[in-house]
Amino acid sequence: MPNHSKDQKLGIIEEMKNHLTNPKTVDNILMTIGVIDVEFERVDRTYLIDSDKVALTVIVRNKAKECLEKAILYFKHGRADYQQLVDVSVGIGSDCDYKIALFDGRQNPNDNQLCEKCYECEKAFVDAMSVRYVPCYLVKVSRKKDLEGNSFYEPKLFKGYNPELINPDQKPFSKTDFERMEFWVSYYDNGVSNPCIYSTDHESWAPDTQSSFNLKCGIRLLLEWGETGLDVVFEADDEEGVEALDWAYENNWSALGNLFKSRNIKLDKITDAESRIIIRMWNNPYRDFVLSDRDGKEKFAGDFVALERQSVEWLDSILSEYLSIRNGNASNDKEL
């Protein structure tokens, strides 16, 4: 940075410190870093200005190394907007701490550009650590009504611990955490085909909103990651539910396809060993979806909630028709 005097450099450093001391900035960064690892500690954050480079150094405890190594790879190769601008170097500090330095290599940036780029660089790397390689991502969805009284859903994004990484018996949030929430959806990016998105009636998550996806005839709706993508699962507890789902499939199942035409998703119906009816989503755009930027996260949350809501509304109307026909037949039988 040869065009800046010593006083100018000190001013830039002071401005960078202001970013870190801003309450909102610090809260956001601490919340994000906090999900990395229970042993993760933010020991040091240092900006060094030398020549034409700016380095952000983050030192962490040894146990977080593996997670950070993966995050570095993702940061270097997964973000096209930073590939040319940022170089990442890694070194081992004292006491086996892990040191990551992010360099802004542009020539002669002015004060504001330098400060903003350094902050963006830091935020992007934190996002890379917390979203891509820590497998728990939570979406809070608030149910609201517009001026005409129609319900709609507004997704808001939060991060939280993955209990499977910390303690299988430890729940990520207590019951009181759900007092002001309509429902939560957990998104896991752990590379396995086990169910990763749970329905809102999952008793350990939101016990006071169990009716949200408990449909008629004892049927529940879940969205799960399957081997081929995101599966829409209609789960029946008893014979009545299985019969109702079979009826829906025979009579109105094609209507479900209309929900997905705009997404170019093909559907297939399977009955598994537990008598669950599973709708496989082929050509699923969410299968390889990488939550790498804020717009992408919001789009994913919005599409996901819309898909879930439409599936619930569709099956709920079909089951109402089924019950009406069944109850009508029962009344006719009594009259006979």
Short mmCIF file of C-alpha atoms in Angstrom, two decimals, residues 34-264:
data_model
loop_
_atom_site.label_atom_id
_atom_site.label_comp_id
_atom_site.label_asym_id
_atom_site.label_seq_id
_atom_site.Cartn_x
_atom_site.Cartn_y
_atom_site.Cartn_z
CA GLY A 34 -19.98 -20.44 17.83
CA VAL A 35 -21.49 -23.22 15.74
CA ILE A 36 -18.17 -24.44 14.41
CA ASP A 37 -17.11 -26.66 17.25
CA VAL A 38 -17.69 -26.82 20.99
CA GLU A 39 -13.94 -26.51 21.43
CA PHE A 40 -13.64 -23.59 19.04
CA GLU A 41 -12.34 -20.38 20.58
CA ARG A 42 -11.79 -17.07 18.89
CA VAL A 43 -8.40 -16.35 20.41
CA ASP A 44 -7.19 -13.62 18.12
CA ARG A 45 -8.34 -11.56 15.16
CA THR A 46 -5.68 -9.33 13.69
CA TYR A 47 -5.55 -7.12 10.62
CA LEU A 48 -2.08 -6.62 9.20
CA ILE A 49 -1.48 -4.09 6.45
CA ASP A 50 1.77 -4.50 4.57
CA SER A 51 2.59 -3.44 1.04
CA ASP A 52 -0.56 -3.99 -1.05
CA LYS A 53 -2.07 -6.80 1.03
CA VAL A 54 -4.44 -6.99 3.95
CA ALA A 55 -4.43 -10.10 6.11
CA LEU A 56 -7.14 -11.19 8.49
CA THR A 57 -5.73 -13.73 10.93
CA VAL A 58 -7.99 -16.04 12.89
CA ILE A 59 -6.45 -18.34 15.47
CA VAL A 60 -8.41 -21.32 16.75
CA ARG A 61 -7.80 -24.21 19.09
CA ASN A 62 -6.36 -27.41 17.71
CA LYS A 63 -9.59 -29.43 17.80
CA ALA A 64 -11.24 -27.23 15.19
CA LYS A 65 -8.52 -27.82 12.61
CA GLU A 66 -10.27 -30.43 10.47
CA CYS A 67 -13.38 -28.32 10.10
CA LEU A 68 -11.33 -25.29 9.15
CA GLU A 69 -9.26 -27.21 6.61
CA LYS A 70 -12.44 -28.14 4.77
CA ALA A 71 -13.73 -24.61 5.02
CA ILE A 72 -10.52 -23.29 3.48
CA LEU A 73 -10.87 -25.62 0.51
CA TYR A 74 -14.46 -24.52 0.03
CA PHE A 75 -13.55 -20.89 0.40
CA LYS A 76 -10.74 -21.11 -2.14
CA HIS A 77 -12.53 -23.20 -4.75
CA GLY A 78 -16.24 -22.73 -4.10
CA ARG A 79 -16.71 -19.00 -4.38
CA ALA A 80 -16.11 -17.61 -7.86
CA ASP A 81 -16.37 -14.04 -6.65
CA TYR A 82 -13.38 -14.51 -4.34
CA GLN A 83 -11.19 -16.88 -6.32
CA GLN A 84 -9.24 -14.12 -8.04
CA LEU A 85 -9.26 -11.59 -5.23
CA VAL A 86 -8.35 -13.59 -2.16
CA ASP A 87 -5.50 -15.90 -1.32
CA VAL A 88 -5.62 -18.11 1.76
CA SER A 89 -2.59 -19.19 3.73
CA VAL A 90 -2.56 -21.55 6.69
CA GLY A 91 0.04 -21.97 9.39
CA ILE A 92 0.47 -23.53 12.79
CA GLY A 93 0.93 -20.99 15.57
CA SER A 94 2.14 -21.39 19.11
CA ASP A 95 0.60 -24.13 21.27
CA CYS A 96 -0.61 -25.91 18.13
CA ASP A 97 -3.17 -23.21 17.43
CA TYR A 98 -4.39 -22.94 13.89
CA LYS A 99 -3.86 -19.68 12.05
CA ILE A 100 -5.73 -18.66 8.92
CA ALA A 101 -4.86 -15.51 7.02
CA LEU A 102 -7.08 -14.09 4.28
CA PHE A 103 -5.31 -11.73 1.92
CA ASP A 104 -6.86 -9.03 -0.19
CA GLY A 105 -4.38 -8.73 -3.04
CA ARG A 106 -5.79 -5.78 -4.97
CA GLN A 107 -3.46 -2.93 -5.81
CA ASN A 108 -3.82 0.41 -4.07
CA PRO A 109 -7.42 0.26 -2.85
CA ASN A 110 -8.77 3.38 -1.24
CA ASP A 111 -9.68 3.42 2.43
CA ASN A 112 -13.34 2.46 2.10
CA GLN A 113 -12.73 -0.30 -0.43
CA LEU A 114 -10.03 -1.80 1.71
CA CYS A 115 -12.15 -1.75 4.83
CA GLU A 116 -15.22 -3.14 3.10
CA LYS A 117 -13.29 -5.85 1.29
CA CYS A 118 -11.62 -6.97 4.49
CA TYR A 119 -14.98 -7.20 6.23
CA GLU A 120 -16.57 -9.03 3.30
CA CYS A 121 -13.65 -11.42 3.19
CA GLU A 122 -14.04 -12.18 6.87
CA LYS A 123 -17.77 -12.70 6.57
CA ALA A 124 -17.44 -14.94 3.54
CA PHE A 125 -14.93 -17.15 5.29
CA VAL A 126 -17.07 -17.37 8.42
CA ASP A 127 -20.01 -18.36 6.23
CA ALA A 128 -17.88 -21.00 4.57
CA MET A 129 -16.98 -22.49 7.94
CA SER A 130 -20.42 -22.43 9.48
CA VAL A 131 -22.77 -23.21 6.60
CA ARG A 132 -20.94 -25.60 4.32
CA TYR A 133 -19.10 -27.85 6.72
CA VAL A 134 -21.00 -27.68 9.98
CA PRO A 135 -24.00 -29.84 9.28
CA CYS A 136 -26.80 -28.00 11.05
CA TYR A 137 -28.70 -25.13 9.51
CA LEU A 138 -32.00 -23.93 10.95
CA VAL A 139 -34.75 -22.02 9.22
CA LYS A 140 -37.37 -20.22 11.25
CA VAL A 141 -40.58 -19.72 9.32
CA SER A 142 -43.17 -17.27 10.61
CA ARG A 143 -46.77 -17.67 9.52
CA LYS A 144 -48.35 -14.28 8.78
CA LYS A 145 -51.44 -12.85 7.10
CA ASP A 146 -51.67 -10.18 4.44
CA LEU A 147 -54.22 -7.35 4.31
CA GLU A 148 -56.81 -9.66 2.75
CA GLY A 149 -56.40 -12.25 5.46
CA ASN A 150 -54.49 -14.78 3.35
CA SER A 151 -51.78 -16.74 5.13
CA PHE A 152 -48.22 -16.68 3.87
CA TYR A 153 -44.87 -17.80 5.19
CA GLU A 154 -41.82 -15.66 5.85
CA PRO A 155 -38.55 -17.58 6.24
CA LYS A 156 -35.79 -16.28 8.47
CA LEU A 157 -32.44 -17.98 8.73
CA PHE A 158 -30.65 -19.04 11.87
CA LYS A 159 -27.77 -21.34 12.69
CA GLY A 160 -27.53 -23.82 15.53
CA TYR A 161 -25.66 -26.78 16.85
CA ASN A 162 -26.08 -30.18 15.28
CA PRO A 163 -26.79 -32.39 18.31
CA GLU A 164 -25.36 -35.41 16.53
CA LEU A 165 -21.95 -33.75 16.46
CA ILE A 166 -21.98 -32.76 20.11
CA ASN A 167 -24.06 -35.22 22.09
CA PRO A 168 -26.70 -37.53 20.58
CA ASP A 169 -28.86 -37.08 23.68
CA GLN A 170 -28.56 -33.31 23.81
CA LYS A 171 -31.27 -31.30 22.09
CA PRO A 172 -30.15 -28.13 20.32
CA PHE A 173 -32.86 -25.96 21.85
CA SER A 174 -35.13 -26.12 24.87
CA LYS A 175 -38.91 -25.92 24.72
CA THR A 176 -38.85 -22.25 25.71
CA ASP A 177 -36.89 -21.47 22.57
CA PHE A 178 -39.99 -22.24 20.52
CA GLU A 179 -42.41 -19.95 22.33
CA ARG A 180 -42.49 -17.30 19.60
CA MET A 181 -41.95 -19.61 16.64
CA GLU A 182 -44.52 -21.11 14.32
CA PHE A 183 -42.30 -23.99 13.31
CA TRP A 184 -38.71 -24.90 12.54
CA VAL A 185 -37.10 -26.91 9.80
CA SER A 186 -33.63 -28.36 10.23
CA TYR A 187 -31.33 -28.64 7.24
CA TYR A 188 -28.41 -31.04 7.50
CA ASP A 189 -25.64 -31.21 4.93
CA ASN A 190 -23.88 -34.27 6.32
CA GLY A 191 -23.48 -36.25 3.11
CA VAL A 192 -25.64 -39.20 4.12
CA SER A 193 -29.03 -40.37 2.92
CA ASN A 194 -30.63 -40.49 6.37
CA PRO A 195 -33.66 -38.24 6.82
CA CYS A 196 -32.36 -34.75 7.30
CA ILE A 197 -35.44 -32.57 7.22
CA TYR A 198 -37.92 -33.28 9.95
CA SER A 199 -41.60 -32.46 10.05
CA THR A 200 -42.75 -29.81 12.48
CA ASP A 201 -44.62 -32.34 14.60
CA HIS A 202 -41.31 -33.88 15.69
CA GLU A 203 -42.04 -33.96 19.42
CA SER A 204 -38.60 -32.92 20.58
CA TRP A 205 -38.59 -29.80 18.43
CA ALA A 206 -41.92 -28.01 18.58
CA PRO A 207 -44.38 -29.84 20.85
CA ASP A 208 -46.86 -26.97 20.89
CA THR A 209 -47.28 -26.94 17.08
CA GLN A 210 -47.91 -30.63 16.47
CA SER A 211 -51.06 -29.98 14.47
CA SER A 212 -49.19 -28.10 11.76
CA PHE A 213 -48.53 -31.18 9.68
CA ASN A 214 -50.71 -33.79 11.35
CA LEU A 215 -53.21 -34.26 8.56
CA LYS A 216 -56.52 -36.08 8.46
CA CYS A 217 -56.71 -39.86 8.86
CA GLY A 218 -53.59 -39.94 11.04
CA ILE A 219 -51.32 -38.95 8.15
CA ARG A 220 -48.20 -36.84 8.56
CA LEU A 221 -46.10 -35.06 5.97
CA LEU A 222 -42.31 -35.08 6.09
CA LEU A 223 -39.59 -33.96 3.71
CA GLU A 224 -36.54 -36.21 3.76
CA TRP A 225 -33.27 -36.46 1.88
CA GLY A 226 -33.39 -39.75 -0.03
CA GLU A 227 -30.89 -41.46 -2.27
CA THR A 228 -32.08 -39.55 -5.33
CA GLY A 229 -32.99 -36.23 -3.82
CA LEU A 230 -35.63 -34.66 -1.66
CA ASP A 231 -38.52 -37.01 -0.92
CA VAL A 232 -42.00 -35.83 -0.05
CA VAL A 233 -43.17 -38.44 2.43
CA PHE A 234 -46.76 -39.01 3.46
CA GLU A 235 -46.65 -41.27 6.48
CA ALA A 236 -49.68 -43.25 7.67
CA ASP A 237 -49.89 -44.65 11.19
CA ASP A 238 -52.69 -47.15 10.69
CA GLU A 239 -54.79 -49.01 8.15
CA GLU A 240 -57.17 -46.10 7.69
CA GLY A 241 -54.33 -43.80 6.73
CA VAL A 242 -52.89 -46.28 4.24
CA GLU A 243 -56.33 -46.73 2.70
CA ALA A 244 -56.79 -42.96 2.44
CA LEU A 245 -53.41 -42.52 0.75
CA ASP A 246 -54.16 -45.31 -1.69
CA TRP A 247 -57.44 -43.64 -2.54
CA ALA A 248 -55.69 -40.30 -3.04
CA TYR A 249 -53.17 -41.93 -5.35
CA GLU A 250 -55.79 -43.68 -7.46
CA ASN A 251 -58.10 -40.69 -7.77
CA ASN A 252 -56.19 -37.43 -7.55
CA TRP A 253 -52.50 -38.15 -7.38
CA SER A 254 -51.74 -36.45 -10.69
CA ALA A 255 -52.77 -33.15 -9.13
CA LEU A 256 -49.64 -33.24 -7.00
CA GLY A 257 -47.55 -33.08 -10.15
CA ASN A 258 -48.94 -29.63 -10.90
CA LEU A 259 -47.14 -28.33 -7.84
CA PHE A 260 -43.79 -29.22 -9.31
CA LYS A 261 -44.12 -28.44 -13.02
CA SER A 262 -42.49 -25.05 -12.70
CA ARG A 263 -39.52 -26.71 -11.03
CA ASN A 264 -39.17 -29.36 -13.75
#
